[in-house]
Amino acid sequence: MGILTVYDNKSCKHGLKSAWGFACVVDRRILFDTGGEGSTLLSNMRALGVDLSRIEALVLSHEHWDHTGGVSAFLEAVREAGKEVRVFVPCSFSSGFKQKLSASDAVSEVVEVQPHSPEKILGNAFSTGELGTWTKEQALVLRARKGLVVVTGCAHPGIVNILRYAKEAFNDEILLALGGFHLGSKDVTHAFRRLGVRKVAPCHCTGEVATALLKQAFGADFVENCVGREIEYEAL
Ligand SMILES: [Zn+2]
Ligand SMILES: [Zn+2]
């Protein structure tokens, strides 16, 4: 059980590909985002031993190419495996994109998550619902034994806003924040501390300066994240 990063700007293992974008596999059953390019996504998933036929849900954080670029290739691979997935998208996704999903033989259902309405995906995994005003985005929340694990694509609505929202909506502490935080050189360490965030695993678009600040502030609670890293969140 864990969060396996399969697409990121950085790779931490030889033989895995890195490219601008983000995707991770949650507990081997959910694919969160698809990176920017299908062949890179599938190549990394294969190299990391992800069994496509076990994936039951695809969750797309927001409609940017570096998160949705691998969708067609992934669905084609699911179809070839004779399987289907449920797809969760923010309701504001373009109608063309949603129509394409609905038309796929590999999609059993397109679930449009509504603004500020948490929605169960499967097991202990939930969507926050659609957040933000400009670029709308959903984050994924896992209810772990020691708190919440919050996974973000780019965190365009603001990583601090997303974490504050998750904490309130799911009424639990933040054990781990993981994914792209889109900060550039912004310092969120104090805001994270105030929210009681225990551990961080930033990657993708977080920004080098912001990542270095988080690393310095969180020390041993900073978890390196890159393609090939599987974070066993229940063991944190
Ligand atoms: Zn984005
Ligand atoms: Zn991005």
Short mmCIF file of C-alpha atoms and ligand atoms in Angstrom, two decimals:
data_model
loop_
_atom_site.label_atom_id
_atom_site.label_comp_id
_atom_site.label_asym_id
_atom_site.label_seq_id
_atom_site.Cartn_x
_atom_site.Cartn_y
_atom_site.Cartn_z
CA MET A 1 0.00 0.00 0.00
CA GLY A 2 1.53 3.29 -1.02
CA ILE A 3 1.79 6.17 -3.40
CA LEU A 4 4.05 5.35 -6.33
CA THR A 5 5.18 8.29 -8.45
CA VAL A 6 5.19 7.19 -12.09
CA TYR A 7 5.60 10.56 -13.85
CA ASP A 8 7.57 13.56 -12.69
CA ASN A 9 10.15 16.12 -13.77
CA LYS A 10 12.75 14.07 -11.91
CA SER A 11 13.49 10.36 -11.78
CA CYS A 12 15.15 8.68 -8.81
CA LYS A 13 15.97 5.36 -10.42
CA HIS A 14 18.02 4.34 -13.41
CA GLY A 15 15.90 3.13 -16.33
CA LEU A 16 12.89 5.32 -15.52
CA LYS A 17 11.96 8.32 -17.65
CA SER A 18 11.47 11.85 -16.41
CA ALA A 19 9.50 14.61 -18.14
CA TRP A 20 7.54 17.71 -17.14
CA GLY A 21 4.26 16.56 -15.60
CA PHE A 22 2.93 14.45 -12.78
CA ALA A 23 1.19 11.11 -12.21
CA CYS A 24 1.12 8.66 -9.33
CA VAL A 25 -0.49 5.30 -8.59
CA VAL A 26 -2.30 5.05 -5.27
CA ASP A 27 -2.41 1.64 -3.58
CA ARG A 28 -2.03 0.09 -7.07
CA ARG A 29 -5.76 0.76 -7.70
CA ILE A 30 -6.01 4.44 -8.61
CA LEU A 31 -4.11 6.44 -11.21
CA PHE A 32 -3.94 10.12 -10.23
CA ASP A 33 -3.13 12.24 -13.32
CA THR A 34 -1.33 10.91 -16.39
CA GLY A 35 1.66 13.18 -16.99
CA GLY A 36 2.21 14.97 -20.28
CA GLU A 37 2.88 12.09 -22.60
CA GLY A 38 1.46 8.58 -22.89
CA SER A 39 4.51 6.55 -23.89
CA THR A 40 6.56 7.91 -20.95
CA LEU A 41 3.70 7.14 -18.55
CA LEU A 42 3.20 3.58 -19.79
CA SER A 43 6.94 2.89 -19.98
CA ASN A 44 7.42 3.92 -16.34
CA MET A 45 4.33 2.03 -15.16
CA ARG A 46 5.58 -1.10 -16.90
CA ALA A 47 9.11 -0.71 -15.52
CA LEU A 48 7.72 -0.28 -12.01
CA GLY A 49 5.55 -3.40 -12.28
CA VAL A 50 2.19 -1.63 -12.13
CA ASP A 51 -0.52 -4.06 -13.21
CA LEU A 52 -2.82 -2.00 -15.43
CA SER A 53 -5.63 -4.49 -15.08
CA ARG A 54 -5.81 -3.74 -11.34
CA ILE A 55 -6.41 0.01 -11.81
CA GLU A 56 -10.06 0.77 -11.06
CA ALA A 57 -10.17 4.57 -11.12
CA LEU A 58 -8.51 7.45 -12.96
CA VAL A 59 -8.57 10.79 -11.16
CA LEU A 60 -7.63 13.90 -13.15
CA SER A 61 -6.66 16.89 -10.99
CA HIS A 62 -7.10 19.60 -13.62
CA GLU A 63 -7.23 20.10 -17.35
CA HIS A 64 -3.61 20.99 -18.10
CA TRP A 65 -1.62 19.04 -20.70
CA ASP A 66 1.10 17.97 -18.24
CA HIS A 67 -1.57 16.07 -16.22
CA THR A 68 -3.93 14.88 -18.96
CA GLY A 69 -1.49 14.19 -21.83
CA GLY A 70 -1.30 10.47 -21.10
CA VAL A 71 -5.07 9.87 -20.82
CA SER A 72 -5.64 8.44 -24.33
CA ALA A 73 -2.66 6.07 -24.14
CA PHE A 74 -3.65 4.90 -20.65
CA LEU A 75 -7.28 4.25 -21.65
CA GLU A 76 -6.13 2.41 -24.77
CA ALA A 77 -3.96 0.15 -22.60
CA VAL A 78 -6.89 -0.46 -20.22
CA ARG A 79 -9.09 -1.34 -23.18
CA GLU A 80 -6.46 -3.76 -24.51
CA ALA A 81 -6.40 -5.41 -21.09
CA GLY A 82 -10.17 -5.88 -21.41
CA LYS A 83 -10.84 -3.68 -18.38
CA GLU A 84 -12.74 -0.51 -17.52
CA VAL A 85 -12.08 2.37 -15.13
CA ARG A 86 -14.23 5.03 -13.52
CA VAL A 87 -12.88 8.52 -14.27
CA PHE A 88 -13.20 11.42 -11.82
CA VAL A 89 -12.90 14.96 -13.21
CA PRO A 90 -13.76 18.42 -11.88
CA CYS A 91 -17.17 19.35 -13.35
CA SER A 92 -15.63 22.41 -15.05
CA PHE A 93 -13.63 20.24 -17.49
CA SER A 94 -14.42 21.16 -21.11
CA SER A 95 -17.36 19.35 -22.65
CA GLY A 96 -15.12 18.09 -25.46
CA PHE A 97 -12.81 16.39 -22.98
CA LYS A 98 -15.70 14.84 -21.05
CA GLN A 99 -17.30 13.61 -24.29
CA LYS A 100 -14.06 11.95 -25.33
CA LEU A 101 -13.90 10.17 -21.96
CA SER A 102 -17.52 9.02 -22.18
CA ALA A 103 -16.94 7.68 -25.69
CA SER A 104 -14.06 5.43 -24.60
CA ASP A 105 -14.71 1.70 -24.28
CA ALA A 106 -12.34 1.71 -21.29
CA VAL A 107 -14.47 4.15 -19.27
CA SER A 108 -17.38 2.71 -17.30
CA GLU A 109 -18.44 6.03 -15.83
CA VAL A 110 -17.36 9.69 -15.83
CA VAL A 111 -17.90 11.19 -12.38
CA GLU A 112 -17.99 15.00 -12.40
CA VAL A 113 -17.00 16.19 -8.95
CA GLN A 114 -18.83 19.30 -7.79
CA PRO A 115 -17.42 22.45 -6.15
CA HIS A 116 -16.48 21.90 -2.49
CA SER A 117 -18.21 18.51 -2.42
CA PRO A 118 -15.96 15.68 -1.24
CA GLU A 119 -16.69 12.48 -3.12
CA LYS A 120 -15.66 8.90 -2.36
CA ILE A 121 -13.45 7.34 -5.04
CA LEU A 122 -12.92 3.90 -3.52
CA GLY A 123 -11.73 2.42 -0.23
CA ASN A 124 -10.09 5.13 1.87
CA ALA A 125 -9.65 7.49 -1.11
CA PHE A 126 -11.71 10.62 -1.69
CA SER A 127 -11.78 13.67 -3.95
CA THR A 128 -11.86 17.07 -2.25
CA GLY A 129 -14.39 18.15 -4.86
CA GLU A 130 -13.59 20.94 -7.27
CA LEU A 131 -11.62 23.80 -5.69
CA GLY A 132 -10.38 27.18 -6.91
CA THR A 133 -11.69 30.07 -8.95
CA TRP A 134 -9.38 30.43 -11.97
CA THR A 135 -7.81 27.06 -12.69
CA LYS A 136 -10.18 24.64 -11.02
CA GLU A 137 -8.67 21.54 -9.55
CA GLN A 138 -9.46 18.57 -7.34
CA ALA A 139 -7.02 16.97 -4.91
CA LEU A 140 -7.05 13.38 -3.67
CA VAL A 141 -7.36 12.64 0.03
CA LEU A 142 -6.54 9.32 1.70
CA ARG A 143 -7.77 8.63 5.18
CA ALA A 144 -4.74 6.97 6.78
CA ARG A 145 -4.53 5.69 10.35
CA LYS A 146 -2.43 8.65 11.53
CA GLY A 147 -4.16 11.39 9.53
CA LEU A 148 -4.86 12.60 6.01
CA VAL A 149 -2.66 12.19 2.98
CA VAL A 150 -3.37 14.96 0.45
CA VAL A 151 -2.15 14.49 -3.14
CA THR A 152 -2.15 17.50 -5.48
CA GLY A 153 -1.48 17.86 -9.22
CA CYS A 154 -0.35 21.50 -9.51
CA ALA A 155 -2.25 22.98 -6.53
CA HIS A 156 -3.37 25.99 -8.60
CA PRO A 157 -6.05 26.92 -6.01
CA GLY A 158 -3.11 27.30 -3.56
CA ILE A 159 -1.54 24.44 -1.62
CA VAL A 160 -2.25 26.14 1.73
CA ASN A 161 -5.91 26.67 0.77
CA ILE A 162 -6.23 23.05 -0.35
CA LEU A 163 -4.69 21.68 2.86
CA ARG A 164 -6.81 23.96 5.06
CA TYR A 165 -9.91 22.87 3.18
CA ALA A 166 -9.03 19.15 3.45
CA LYS A 167 -8.38 19.47 7.17
CA GLU A 168 -11.79 21.04 7.73
CA ALA A 169 -13.81 18.96 5.28
CA PHE A 170 -12.36 15.62 6.44
CA ASN A 171 -12.00 16.68 10.07
CA ASP A 172 -8.53 15.21 10.64
CA GLU A 173 -4.87 16.26 10.81
CA ILE A 174 -2.63 16.39 7.70
CA LEU A 175 -0.14 13.53 7.91
CA LEU A 176 1.40 14.10 4.47
CA ALA A 177 1.11 16.59 1.61
CA LEU A 178 2.42 15.20 -1.69
CA GLY A 179 2.60 16.36 -5.31
CA GLY A 180 3.04 19.61 -7.23
CA PHE A 181 2.61 22.69 -5.02
CA HIS A 182 3.22 25.42 -7.65
CA LEU A 183 5.08 27.81 -5.35
CA GLY A 184 8.10 29.16 -7.22
CA SER A 185 10.08 30.86 -4.47
CA LYS A 186 7.15 31.35 -2.08
CA ASP A 187 7.80 30.30 1.51
CA VAL A 188 4.90 28.25 2.91
CA THR A 189 6.80 26.65 5.79
CA HIS A 190 5.11 28.79 8.46
CA ALA A 191 1.65 28.26 6.99
CA PHE A 192 2.31 24.50 6.84
CA ARG A 193 3.44 24.53 10.47
CA ARG A 194 0.37 26.49 11.54
CA LEU A 195 -1.83 23.93 9.81
CA GLY A 196 0.05 21.16 11.60
CA VAL A 197 1.28 19.45 8.40
CA ARG A 198 3.47 16.58 9.61
CA LYS A 199 5.33 15.49 6.47
CA VAL A 200 5.85 16.81 2.95
CA ALA A 201 6.77 15.17 -0.36
CA PRO A 202 6.77 17.99 -2.94
CA CYS A 203 7.64 17.38 -6.59
CA HIS A 204 6.75 18.45 -10.15
CA CYS A 205 5.98 22.21 -10.27
CA THR A 206 6.71 23.05 -6.61
CA GLY A 207 9.75 25.18 -7.50
CA GLU A 208 13.38 24.75 -6.51
CA VAL A 209 13.46 27.55 -3.94
CA ALA A 210 10.21 26.52 -2.24
CA THR A 211 11.36 22.88 -2.21
CA ALA A 212 14.68 23.84 -0.57
CA LEU A 213 12.83 25.89 2.08
CA LEU A 214 10.51 22.97 2.86
CA LYS A 215 13.46 20.59 3.01
CA GLN A 216 15.25 22.84 5.48
CA ALA A 217 12.16 23.36 7.64
CA PHE A 218 10.91 19.75 7.70
CA GLY A 219 14.25 17.92 7.96
CA ALA A 220 13.57 14.22 8.44
CA ASP A 221 9.89 14.84 7.66
CA PHE A 222 10.78 15.95 4.13
CA VAL A 223 10.28 12.95 1.82
CA GLU A 224 12.11 13.02 -1.52
CA ASN A 225 9.66 12.41 -4.33
CA CYS A 226 10.48 11.51 -7.92
CA VAL A 227 9.68 8.80 -10.48
CA GLY A 228 10.12 5.39 -8.89
CA ARG A 229 9.60 6.44 -5.27
CA GLU A 230 6.80 4.56 -3.46
CA ILE A 231 5.74 6.18 -0.21
CA GLU A 232 4.11 3.76 2.19
CA TYR A 233 1.95 6.29 3.95
CA GLU A 234 0.64 3.94 6.63
CA ALA A 235 4.23 3.35 7.76
CA LEU A 236 5.11 7.06 8.09
ZN ZN B 1 -1.34 23.01 -13.99
ZN ZN B 2 1.52 20.67 -13.67
#
